[in-house]
Tab-separated table of C-alpha atoms in Angstrom:
chain	number	residue	atom	x	y	z
A	1	MET	CA	-12.983	-51.088	-53.054
A	2	ARG	CA	-12.919	-49.225	-56.362
A	3	ASP	CA	-16.241	-49.344	-58.155
A	4	ASP	CA	-14.909	-50.910	-61.333
A	5	LEU	CA	-13.230	-53.700	-59.354
A	6	LEU	CA	-16.422	-54.312	-57.411
A	7	GLU	CA	-18.273	-54.523	-60.698
A	8	LEU	CA	-15.754	-57.102	-61.939
A	9	ALA	CA	-16.193	-59.108	-58.717
A	10	ARG	CA	-19.945	-59.249	-59.384
A	11	SER	CA	-19.552	-60.225	-63.046
A	12	PRO	CA	-20.569	-63.691	-64.329
A	13	LEU	CA	-16.879	-64.439	-64.959
A	14	ALA	CA	-15.895	-63.855	-61.329
A	15	LEU	CA	-18.966	-65.710	-59.997
A	16	LEU	CA	-18.134	-68.708	-62.189
A	17	LEU	CA	-14.553	-68.593	-60.915
A	18	VAL	CA	-15.677	-68.479	-57.271
A	19	THR	CA	-17.982	-71.464	-57.860
A	20	LEU	CA	-15.322	-73.575	-59.577
A	21	ALA	CA	-12.676	-72.532	-57.046
A	22	GLY	CA	-15.017	-73.507	-54.194
A	23	TYR	CA	-15.544	-76.889	-55.842
A	24	GLN	CA	-11.798	-77.392	-56.307
A	25	ALA	CA	-11.244	-76.431	-52.662
A	26	GLY	CA	-13.820	-79.071	-51.709
A	27	ARG	CA	-12.053	-81.687	-53.842
A	28	TRP	CA	-8.718	-80.755	-52.300
A	29	LEU	CA	-10.210	-81.075	-48.818
A	30	GLN	CA	-11.727	-84.445	-49.751
A	31	ALA	CA	-8.339	-85.723	-50.932
A	32	ARG	CA	-6.506	-84.256	-47.932
A	33	THR	CA	-8.908	-85.857	-45.424
A	34	GLY	CA	-8.760	-89.241	-47.182
A	35	GLY	CA	-12.366	-88.898	-48.427
A	36	HIS	CA	-13.914	-87.863	-45.101
A	37	ALA	CA	-17.721	-88.003	-45.331
A	38	LEU	CA	-18.116	-84.355	-44.320
A	39	ALA	CA	-15.704	-83.160	-47.026
A	40	GLN	CA	-18.291	-83.212	-49.818
A	41	PRO	CA	-17.164	-80.828	-52.591
A	42	VAL	CA	-20.763	-79.671	-53.148
A	43	LEU	CA	-21.041	-78.602	-49.491
A	44	VAL	CA	-17.736	-76.715	-49.457
A	45	ALA	CA	-18.546	-75.004	-52.771
A	46	ILE	CA	-22.018	-73.911	-51.590
A	47	ALA	CA	-20.446	-72.432	-48.446
A	48	VAL	CA	-17.772	-70.593	-50.459
A	49	ALA	CA	-20.109	-69.281	-53.185
A	50	GLY	CA	-22.893	-68.497	-50.681
A	51	THR	CA	-20.491	-66.464	-48.564
A	52	ALA	CA	-19.117	-64.698	-51.629
A	53	ILE	CA	-22.513	-63.558	-52.917
A	54	THR	CA	-23.550	-62.455	-49.419
A	55	VAL	CA	-20.376	-60.381	-48.954
A	56	LEU	CA	-20.550	-58.941	-52.482
A	57	ASP	CA	-24.305	-58.334	-52.095
A	58	VAL	CA	-25.198	-60.183	-55.314
A	59	ASP	CA	-28.852	-61.229	-55.769
A	60	TYR	CA	-29.315	-65.001	-55.918
A	61	ALA	CA	-31.190	-64.606	-59.221
A	62	ASP	CA	-28.134	-62.855	-60.723
A	63	TYR	CA	-25.795	-65.536	-59.361
A	64	ARG	CA	-28.062	-68.235	-60.774
A	65	SER	CA	-28.038	-66.773	-64.275
A	66	ALA	CA	-24.259	-66.192	-64.108
A	67	THR	CA	-23.697	-69.879	-63.324
A	68	GLU	CA	-26.206	-71.257	-65.833
A	69	LEU	CA	-23.172	-72.531	-67.749
A	70	ILE	CA	-22.469	-74.977	-64.893
A	71	ALA	CA	-26.078	-75.935	-64.073
A	72	PHE	CA	-26.699	-76.748	-67.740
A	73	TRP	CA	-24.520	-79.888	-67.516
A	74	LEU	CA	-26.782	-81.468	-64.909
A	75	GLY	CA	-29.047	-82.633	-67.761
A	76	PRO	CA	-26.442	-84.514	-69.838
A	77	ALA	CA	-24.839	-85.855	-66.626
A	78	THR	CA	-28.206	-87.275	-65.561
A	79	VAL	CA	-28.526	-88.969	-68.957
A	80	ALA	CA	-25.011	-90.355	-68.441
A	81	LEU	CA	-26.143	-92.234	-65.305
A	82	ALA	CA	-27.247	-94.903	-67.807
A	83	ILE	CA	-23.552	-95.771	-68.281
A	84	PRO	CA	-22.671	-97.252	-64.862
A	85	LEU	CA	-26.013	-99.029	-64.975
A	86	HIS	CA	-25.206	-100.545	-68.378
A	87	ARG	CA	-21.864	-101.781	-67.067
A	88	GLN	CA	-23.579	-103.352	-64.057
A	89	ALA	CA	-26.671	-104.640	-65.859
A	90	ASP	CA	-25.854	-108.291	-65.175
A	91	ARG	CA	-26.551	-107.581	-61.532
A	92	LEU	CA	-30.166	-106.734	-62.339
A	93	ARG	CA	-30.881	-110.451	-62.724
A	94	GLY	CA	-33.167	-111.626	-59.927
A	95	PHE	CA	-33.523	-108.097	-58.589
A	96	VAL	CA	-36.193	-106.577	-60.835
A	97	VAL	CA	-39.228	-107.399	-58.675
A	98	PRO	CA	-37.639	-106.367	-55.339
A	99	LEU	CA	-36.404	-103.197	-57.034
A	100	LEU	CA	-39.761	-102.094	-58.452
A	101	VAL	CA	-41.739	-102.865	-55.294
A	102	ALA	CA	-39.149	-101.142	-53.097
A	103	ILE	CA	-39.221	-97.982	-55.213
A	104	VAL	CA	-43.024	-97.647	-55.105
A	105	VAL	CA	-43.246	-98.376	-51.360
A	106	GLY	CA	-40.301	-96.045	-50.676
A	107	ALA	CA	-41.698	-93.145	-52.732
A	108	THR	CA	-45.052	-93.423	-50.936
A	109	THR	CA	-43.336	-93.530	-47.532
A	110	SER	CA	-41.173	-90.536	-48.212
A	111	ILE	CA	-44.010	-88.341	-49.553
A	112	VAL	CA	-46.539	-89.216	-46.817
A	113	SER	CA	-44.073	-89.075	-43.925
A	114	ALA	CA	-42.664	-85.670	-44.969
A	115	VAL	CA	-46.162	-84.147	-45.091
A	116	LEU	CA	-47.373	-85.705	-41.828
A	117	ILE	CA	-44.247	-84.838	-39.831
A	118	ALA	CA	-44.300	-81.224	-41.082
A	119	ARG	CA	-48.037	-80.938	-40.316
A	120	ALA	CA	-47.646	-82.371	-36.805
A	121	LEU	CA	-44.989	-79.729	-36.068
A	122	GLY	CA	-47.107	-76.843	-37.325
A	123	ALA	CA	-45.824	-76.151	-40.861
A	124	ASP	CA	-48.368	-74.468	-43.149
A	125	GLU	CA	-49.816	-76.177	-46.195
A	126	ALA	CA	-47.495	-74.516	-48.744
A	127	LEU	CA	-44.478	-75.741	-46.777
A	128	GLN	CA	-45.948	-79.256	-46.436
A	129	LYS	CA	-46.493	-79.422	-50.193
A	130	THR	CA	-42.956	-78.190	-50.832
A	131	LEU	CA	-41.512	-80.824	-48.494
A	132	SER	CA	-43.486	-83.662	-50.099
A	133	THR	CA	-41.378	-83.643	-53.280
A	134	LYS	CA	-37.917	-83.421	-51.748
A	135	ALA	CA	-36.832	-87.005	-52.447
A	136	ALA	CA	-37.126	-86.403	-56.189
A	137	THR	CA	-34.264	-85.062	-58.269
A	138	THR	CA	-34.194	-81.221	-58.321
A	139	PRO	CA	-35.940	-80.589	-61.680
A	140	VAL	CA	-38.774	-83.002	-60.775
A	141	ALA	CA	-39.100	-81.522	-57.287
A	142	ILE	CA	-39.414	-78.022	-58.770
A	143	ALA	CA	-41.975	-78.984	-61.425
A	144	LEU	CA	-44.130	-81.015	-59.010
A	145	THR	CA	-44.074	-78.350	-56.299
A	146	GLU	CA	-45.186	-75.811	-58.862
A	147	SER	CA	-48.151	-77.930	-59.950
A	148	LEU	CA	-49.113	-78.569	-56.290
A	149	GLY	CA	-49.012	-74.905	-55.290
A	150	GLY	CA	-45.917	-75.059	-53.070
A	151	ILE	CA	-42.767	-72.874	-53.198
A	152	PRO	CA	-40.668	-74.137	-56.172
A	153	PRO	CA	-37.246	-72.534	-55.426
A	154	LEU	CA	-37.466	-73.834	-51.870
A	155	ALA	CA	-38.159	-77.341	-53.233
A	156	ALA	CA	-34.786	-77.174	-54.982
A	157	VAL	CA	-33.129	-76.151	-51.710
A	158	PHE	CA	-34.743	-79.054	-49.809
A	159	ALA	CA	-33.730	-81.549	-52.489
A	160	ILE	CA	-30.123	-80.303	-52.331
A	161	VAL	CA	-30.032	-80.296	-48.525
A	162	ILE	CA	-31.273	-83.878	-48.297
A	163	GLY	CA	-28.810	-84.867	-51.031
A	164	ILE	CA	-25.938	-83.477	-48.988
A	165	VAL	CA	-27.173	-85.089	-45.758
A	166	SER	CA	-27.366	-88.370	-47.631
A	167	ALA	CA	-23.937	-87.987	-49.216
A	168	ILE	CA	-22.476	-87.496	-45.750
A	169	THR	CA	-24.385	-90.071	-43.715
A	170	ALA	CA	-26.073	-92.653	-45.982
A	171	PRO	CA	-23.338	-95.339	-46.190
A	172	ALA	CA	-22.958	-95.459	-42.397
A	173	THR	CA	-26.731	-95.325	-41.853
A	174	LEU	CA	-27.310	-98.224	-44.264
A	175	THR	CA	-24.726	-100.266	-42.400
A	176	LEU	CA	-26.466	-99.478	-39.095
A	177	LEU	CA	-29.760	-100.569	-40.682
A	178	ARG	CA	-27.967	-103.805	-41.626
A	179	ILE	CA	-28.568	-103.364	-45.350
A	180	ARG	CA	-25.548	-105.000	-46.992
A	181	ASP	CA	-26.747	-105.891	-50.450
A	182	ARG	CA	-24.878	-103.463	-52.720
A	183	ARG	CA	-27.817	-103.183	-55.102
A	184	ALA	CA	-30.258	-102.408	-52.278
A	185	ARG	CA	-27.842	-99.879	-50.741
A	186	GLY	CA	-27.449	-97.964	-53.981
A	187	LEU	CA	-31.140	-98.176	-54.774
A	188	ALA	CA	-32.129	-96.794	-51.364
A	189	VAL	CA	-29.753	-93.841	-51.588
A	190	GLY	CA	-30.795	-92.958	-55.154
A	191	ALA	CA	-34.468	-93.262	-54.216
A	192	VAL	CA	-34.276	-90.786	-51.325
A	193	SER	CA	-31.491	-88.444	-52.380
A	194	HIS	CA	-31.160	-88.394	-56.196
A	195	GLY	CA	-27.943	-87.296	-57.950
A	196	ILE	CA	-25.979	-85.953	-54.993
A	197	GLY	CA	-26.464	-89.226	-53.148
A	198	ALA	CA	-25.639	-91.126	-56.341
A	199	SER	CA	-22.374	-89.217	-56.773
A	200	ARG	CA	-21.285	-90.275	-53.271
A	201	MET	CA	-22.204	-93.908	-53.965
A	202	LEU	CA	-20.292	-93.829	-57.276
A	203	ARG	CA	-17.209	-92.948	-55.258
A	204	GLU	CA	-17.818	-95.802	-52.817
A	205	ASP	CA	-18.472	-98.645	-55.233
A	206	GLU	CA	-19.500	-98.880	-58.886
A	207	THR	CA	-22.405	-101.248	-58.222
A	208	GLU	CA	-23.799	-99.022	-55.486
A	209	GLY	CA	-23.400	-95.989	-57.757
A	210	ALA	CA	-25.097	-97.680	-60.706
A	211	PHE	CA	-28.096	-98.732	-58.623
A	212	ALA	CA	-28.255	-95.270	-57.049
A	213	GLY	CA	-28.593	-93.819	-60.556
A	214	LEU	CA	-31.332	-96.324	-61.352
A	215	GLY	CA	-33.025	-95.642	-57.996
A	216	MET	CA	-32.949	-91.925	-58.726
A	217	GLY	CA	-34.516	-92.340	-62.162
A	218	LEU	CA	-37.243	-94.775	-61.108
A	219	SER	CA	-37.985	-92.816	-57.964
A	220	ALA	CA	-38.392	-89.627	-60.034
A	221	LEU	CA	-40.933	-91.512	-62.173
A	222	ALA	CA	-42.745	-92.956	-59.147
A	223	ILE	CA	-42.840	-89.649	-57.243
A	224	SER	CA	-44.130	-87.772	-60.318
A	225	LEU	CA	-46.969	-90.256	-60.652
A	226	LEU	CA	-47.726	-90.641	-56.910
A	227	VAL	CA	-47.595	-87.035	-55.675
A	228	PRO	CA	-50.717	-85.847	-57.564
A	229	VAL	CA	-52.648	-88.934	-56.397
A	230	LEU	CA	-51.490	-88.752	-52.759
A	231	ALA	CA	-52.144	-84.989	-52.710
A	232	LEU	CA	-55.875	-85.715	-53.142
A	233	VAL	CA	-55.816	-87.736	-49.919
A	234	LEU	CA	-53.367	-85.591	-47.940
A	235	PHE	CA	-54.655	-82.059	-48.627
B	1	MET	CA	-15.287	-86.104	-76.217
B	2	ILE	CA	-17.447	-83.926	-78.475
B	3	ALA	CA	-18.951	-86.983	-80.181
B	4	GLY	CA	-19.895	-88.410	-76.790
B	5	LEU	CA	-21.377	-85.131	-75.549
B	6	THR	CA	-23.371	-84.854	-78.769
B	7	TRP	CA	-24.881	-88.281	-78.114
B	8	LEU	CA	-25.704	-87.406	-74.503
B	9	LEU	CA	-27.423	-84.174	-75.588
B	10	ALA	CA	-29.282	-86.083	-78.310
B	11	PHE	CA	-30.661	-88.541	-75.723
B	12	GLN	CA	-31.590	-85.645	-73.452
B	13	VAL	CA	-33.522	-83.979	-76.302
B	14	LEU	CA	-35.152	-87.320	-77.106
B	15	GLY	CA	-36.199	-87.564	-73.449
B	16	GLU	CA	-37.671	-84.037	-73.623
B	17	VAL	CA	-39.608	-85.007	-76.758
B	18	VAL	CA	-41.078	-88.086	-75.039
B	19	VAL	CA	-42.033	-86.029	-71.953
B	20	ARG	CA	-43.778	-83.418	-74.090
B	21	VAL	CA	-45.585	-85.886	-76.320
B	22	LEU	CA	-46.827	-87.943	-73.340
B	23	ASP	CA	-47.417	-84.784	-71.248
B	24	VAL	CA	-45.971	-86.182	-67.978
B	25	THR	CA	-44.190	-84.354	-65.097
B	26	VAL	CA	-41.061	-86.550	-65.272
B	27	PRO	CA	-37.975	-84.543	-66.337
B	28	GLY	CA	-36.556	-85.090	-69.825
B	29	PRO	CA	-33.049	-86.099	-68.634
B	30	VAL	CA	-34.490	-88.948	-66.506
B	31	VAL	CA	-36.376	-90.321	-69.530
B	32	GLY	CA	-33.199	-89.753	-71.592
B	33	MET	CA	-31.258	-91.848	-69.073
B	34	LEU	CA	-33.694	-94.767	-69.409
B	35	LEU	CA	-33.609	-94.504	-73.228
B	36	LEU	CA	-29.794	-94.392	-73.275
B	37	PHE	CA	-29.707	-97.448	-71.012
B	38	VAL	CA	-31.871	-99.381	-73.474
B	39	TYR	CA	-29.688	-98.200	-76.373
B	40	LEU	CA	-26.439	-99.247	-74.635
B	41	ARG	CA	-27.911	-102.690	-73.841
B	42	VAL	CA	-29.255	-103.307	-77.339
B	43	ARG	CA	-26.010	-102.195	-79.027
B	44	ARG	CA	-23.871	-104.082	-76.436
B	45	TYR	CA	-21.922	-100.854	-76.200
B	46	GLY	CA	-18.255	-101.251	-75.192
B	47	ASP	CA	-16.252	-99.492	-72.471
B	48	ASP	CA	-14.054	-97.550	-74.892
B	49	GLY	CA	-16.824	-95.826	-76.878
B	50	ALA	CA	-17.298	-92.050	-77.109
B	51	ILE	CA	-20.517	-92.028	-75.040
B	52	VAL	CA	-18.901	-93.913	-72.177
B	53	ARG	CA	-15.808	-91.690	-72.156
B	54	ALA	CA	-17.731	-88.392	-72.226
B	55	GLY	CA	-20.391	-89.643	-69.805
B	56	SER	CA	-17.853	-90.931	-67.281
B	57	ALA	CA	-16.051	-87.582	-67.386
B	58	LEU	CA	-19.304	-85.763	-66.561
B	59	LEU	CA	-20.238	-88.236	-63.818
B	60	ARG	CA	-16.912	-87.706	-62.056
B	61	HIS	CA	-18.072	-84.130	-61.431
B	62	LEU	CA	-21.786	-84.714	-60.912
B	63	GLN	CA	-21.753	-82.738	-57.649
B	64	LEU	CA	-20.417	-79.628	-59.401
B	65	PHE	CA	-23.594	-79.237	-61.425
B	66	PHE	CA	-25.783	-78.988	-58.301
B	67	ILE	CA	-23.892	-76.050	-56.807
B	68	PRO	CA	-25.830	-73.203	-58.525
B	69	ALA	CA	-29.146	-74.623	-57.207
B	70	GLY	CA	-27.647	-75.275	-53.768
B	71	VAL	CA	-26.460	-71.700	-53.310
B	72	GLY	CA	-30.203	-70.849	-53.335
B	73	ILE	CA	-30.075	-71.767	-49.649
B	74	VAL	CA	-28.741	-68.264	-48.875
B	75	ALA	CA	-31.860	-66.721	-50.416
B	76	TYR	CA	-34.077	-68.664	-47.997
B	77	LEU	CA	-32.079	-68.512	-44.768
B	78	GLY	CA	-34.784	-66.360	-43.109
B	79	LEU	CA	-37.674	-68.679	-43.953
B	80	LEU	CA	-35.602	-71.759	-43.095
B	81	GLY	CA	-34.735	-70.244	-39.703
B	82	ASP	CA	-38.371	-69.369	-38.915
B	83	HIS	CA	-39.552	-72.910	-39.571
B	84	ALA	CA	-36.389	-74.757	-38.629
B	85	LEU	CA	-38.010	-77.489	-36.511
B	86	PRO	CA	-40.764	-78.735	-38.888
B	87	ILE	CA	-38.415	-78.472	-41.880
B	88	ALA	CA	-35.516	-80.314	-40.258
B	89	ALA	CA	-37.746	-82.999	-38.738
B	90	ALA	CA	-39.700	-83.589	-41.956
B	91	LEU	CA	-36.562	-83.690	-44.117
B	92	LEU	CA	-34.565	-85.978	-41.862
B	93	GLY	CA	-37.472	-88.129	-40.693
B	94	SER	CA	-38.814	-88.881	-44.140
B	95	TRP	CA	-35.290	-89.345	-45.520
B	96	LEU	CA	-34.489	-91.972	-42.890
B	97	LEU	CA	-37.860	-93.728	-43.273
B	98	GLY	CA	-37.518	-93.763	-47.060
B	99	LEU	CA	-33.955	-95.096	-46.922
B	100	ALA	CA	-34.904	-97.880	-44.496
B	101	VAL	CA	-38.097	-98.830	-46.335
B	102	VAL	CA	-36.448	-99.058	-49.766
B	103	GLY	CA	-33.463	-101.006	-48.433
B	104	TRP	CA	-35.442	-103.389	-46.258
B	105	THR	CA	-38.128	-103.990	-48.898
B	106	ALA	CA	-35.535	-104.844	-51.559
B	107	VAL	CA	-33.512	-107.119	-49.267
B	108	GLY	CA	-36.638	-108.693	-47.752
B	109	LEU	CA	-38.136	-109.515	-51.157
B	110	GLU	CA	-34.848	-111.012	-52.343
B	111	ARG	CA	-34.943	-113.297	-49.349
B	112	LEU	CA	-38.657	-114.079	-49.796
B	113	LEU	CA	-38.223	-114.892	-53.495
B	114	GLY	CA	-35.053	-116.893	-52.817
B	115	LYS	CA	-32.960	-114.630	-55.049
B	116	PRO	CA	-29.170	-114.462	-54.738
B	117	ARG	CA	-27.729	-111.628	-52.664
B	118	ASP	CA	-25.013	-109.202	-53.641
B	119	ASP	CA	-23.542	-108.321	-50.263
B	120	LEU	CA	-20.533	-106.192	-49.510
B	121	ASP	CA	-17.515	-108.356	-48.739
B	122	ASP	CA	-16.423	-106.057	-46.038
B	123	LEU	CA	-18.511	-103.700	-43.985
B	124	GLY	CA	-15.640	-101.310	-43.413
B	125	ASP	CA	-14.890	-99.584	-40.145
B	126	LEU	CA	-18.501	-98.563	-39.583
B	127	ALA	CA	-19.887	-102.001	-38.771
B	128	ALA	CA	-20.947	-102.784	-35.260
B	129	PRO	CA	-18.318	-105.058	-33.703
B	130	GLY	CA	-19.176	-108.724	-33.410
B	131	GLU	CA	-22.074	-108.591	-35.846
B	132	ALA	CA	-22.989	-112.038	-37.141
B	133	GLY	CA	-23.374	-112.541	-40.873
C-alpha cells in the first residue's frame, strides 16, 4: 500500500470510521438475526476495530486517543440512566429494602469470590486485585484498581468482558435461576455487569433496564466503599 | 437536543464536583445520575422534555461508548492467554455468584417482608417446560 494511504488508514478519522462501521455492522447483524443474544453490537465492533488496528499495526494508545470522541459520551449516557429510572419510579415502592440489602450482599460476594477463585487457581496478587473490581462500571474499576495496586487498563478489559458475557447470557441465566421479578432481574444484571448489561436489559424491557441502571449506580457506590475495606482482610 | 445534552453535561459536572468535595472513589457520572434522578422526581419531569429526549437518544447507543475501552483487549491478549484459567474462572464464577445472590436476596426479602412482586408475565422460550408458578 502507498505510504500516504497507509497514513490515512491510521488517522483518527479512519479509526473513528472503522469503529462506527463496526458498530453499525453489529446493529445490522442484531436486526438480521432477530436480536440474537450473541449479536451484541459492542462485541462485533470490538472484533472489527481490534482486527483493524492489529492489521494496520496501530498502537492501542493511539487508537484510544483517536476514539476519545466516542468514549467521551459514556459520561453523559451514564447520567442519562436516571431517565428510565424516573419513568419507572413507581415500581420502587416496597422494593427499597430488598434492593439495598441485595446490592451490599452482592457487591461483597462478587469481590470476595473473584479474589478467592483467582487465588485458588494460582493468579498473582496484582491479578487478584485487578479482578476484584470487575463488577463495577469501567471508570470505577479503573480508579479502584489503581488505588489497590492492580493493573488499571486490564481492569477496564475485565469489566467490558463481563459486561459482554452478561449481555449475551444474563436473561437466560436469570430465568434458569428462577428469578422472575423484573426489578430483581434488572438489579442483578446492573449490579454485576454495569452499563453493557444495562443496555441489553433496556432492550428487553424498560423496567428491567431501569433497575439495571439503578443496580449499576448503587453497585458502583457499594464496590467503591467495600473494596478498600475488604482488601485489608483479603490481602 | 442541545438543551438536553447541556443539562446532562451539567449534571455530570455537578457529580464531579460532589466527588471531589467529598473525596470519594465513586465516578462523577454515577453521582450525576443519582442527582438527576432526584431532580426529575422533584420536578415531576415529563416525557417530552429536552433532557428525556437527549438522554433517551444517548441510551439507545450506550454500547457504542464502551467500544474504545473494549478494544483494549487486543493489547492484553498475551497476558490473558498466559493466565486464561484463573481469569476466566474468576470472572465467570464471581459473575454468576453475584447475579444469583443479588437476584435471590431481592426476591427472598420481598417474600419475607410480604411485598408485592413484579414478575414477568411470560418467561419466553427460555423457561424450563412445565415449571410451576
